[in-house]
Amino acid sequence: MRRENSKWWSHKEESTDAEHRGGVARSSVEAPVMGVEQRGCVIQLDLRVNPEGEEPVEKAKPFDISKLLVWEAYLRVRSRKGAPGVDEESIGKFEEDLKDNLYKLWNRMSSGSYFPAPVRRVEIPKKSEGVRQLGIPTVTDRIAQTVVKMTLEPLLEPHFHEDSYGFRPGRSAIDAVGVTRKRCWRNDWVLDLDVKSFFDRIDHDLLMRAVRHHTQCPWVLLYVERWLKAPVQSPDGSLEERDQGTPQGGVASPLLANLFLHYVFDAWMKRNHPDVPFARYADDIVTHCKSERQARWLLEVLRQRFAECGLELHPTKTKIVYCKDDDRKGSWEHESFEFLGYAFRPRRSRNRRGKFFVSFLPAVSPASAKSFRDTVRSWKLHLRSDKTLDDLSRMFGPILRGWLNYFRHFYKSAMYPTLRMFNRVLMRWAMRKFKRLRRHRRRAMHWLGSVARRDRGLFAHWKMGLVPEAG
């Protein structure tokens, strides 16, 4: 690491009095840090005894936390950007005094005097009904949580179940959808589980027991517990104390939630029902059963198991689904389900010999397609006549590409109506921008199609062949 990036590490002769944000100091004295020296690619602290014969500062700290670890955590937080917390401090504002801010965080975490600020509550509407409550930590708290996550994750990862896909290195939602697709062909029934308000109902005592089972690191345990108990600040400024749950939006929350469900569900299923395959992405779970009777029995057993751990299966969203296709011609109340934005249901397909048949397959769900169309409408592209087509590609192309890259893996023809709608939006933009195209929809679509054939790289769906066509 370059020396200029680590200047914040040397704070000789500077005051290190630590104060909790908005309150009094949490400790009376925080010892100054000795200088650092760079040897090759490794940053090492100079721990020589000072002339007064005092003990090296690093030994005086209760917790041994590497400054390099804090720096790497900051780099990760900066790459993800994110909204400000209750202190309204953005990444840019934090970096105005980066040297002191990182040093203070390291010093307080090493001395045990770090206390997280309240979490800012943000409500976003759900696709179906109600709102989802997010908890946005401050930039400082996000860096601190990343430090703990980078320490704890390597200890937990080897123990997680192979069919757990959420927020894990080298695994993705597409992997979970792919394995579920294959298992639906081999099993006639699916138990689609929905855990009601999962992140808000995690039992703190059970979660801390799980964390202690994997680590005895005192500062990891201390700060995880403090984050769990950090109050939530509502939009009106009032504070709400928490005795359960971990806020969605925190850096460490997905890892802690995965650990909790590992013992509530994954490990329990492996121990008691090893013959029942499942796929879990965070709190989205599907299990596969051979018969309706097995599915009904498993549902009752799982209701009891989740209740024992302080959780509840949603009474209406949890359902038993029949995987209907040409070989399974029965009928059932539910013959489709949604998992990670994909809708699984009977669909027309074609085999290698060109023969059509009905198979149980995933494709972009109607809710996901509608959500993207609403997003496109919110851009109001037809009013951006001051922009060129290249400008629109730079502004909105990455969002379109990300949506396309996620849903193109399975039954991509289900995306075509939504992508053609995007072409019509671009047509309206062209009609407003160029006088010769006004009130000429067919002519505008022809012009847009000629541009697409010349430069298919402007928008991702043009590369797939979905170029604008008049008709």
Coordinates of N, CA and C in Angstrom, one line a residue, residues 326 347-351 355-359:
D326 N -46.3 -31.4 -18.7 CA -46.8 -32.4 -19.6 C -46.8 -33.8 -18.9
R347 N -44.7 -23.6 -18.6 CA -44.4 -22.8 -19.7 C -44.2 -23.7 -20.9
R348 N -44.5 -23.1 -22.1 CA -44.2 -23.8 -23.3 C -42.7 -23.8 -23.6
S349 N -42.2 -25.0 -24.0 CA -40.8 -25.1 -24.3 C -40.6 -26.0 -25.5
R350 N -39.4 -26.1 -26.0 CA -39.1 -26.9 -27.2 C -37.9 -27.7 -26.9
N351 N -37.9 -29.0 -27.2 CA -36.8 -29.9 -27.0 C -35.8 -29.8 -28.1
K355 N -39.6 -30.3 -31.0 CA -41.0 -30.6 -30.5 C -41.3 -29.7 -29.3
F356 N -42.5 -29.2 -29.3 CA -43.0 -28.3 -28.2 C -43.6 -29.2 -27.2
F357 N -43.4 -28.8 -25.9 CA -44.0 -29.4 -24.8 C -44.1 -28.4 -23.6
V358 N -44.8 -28.8 -22.6 CA -45.0 -27.9 -21.4 C -44.1 -28.4 -20.3
S359 N -43.3 -27.4 -19.8 CA -42.3 -27.7 -18.7 C -42.5 -26.7 -17.6

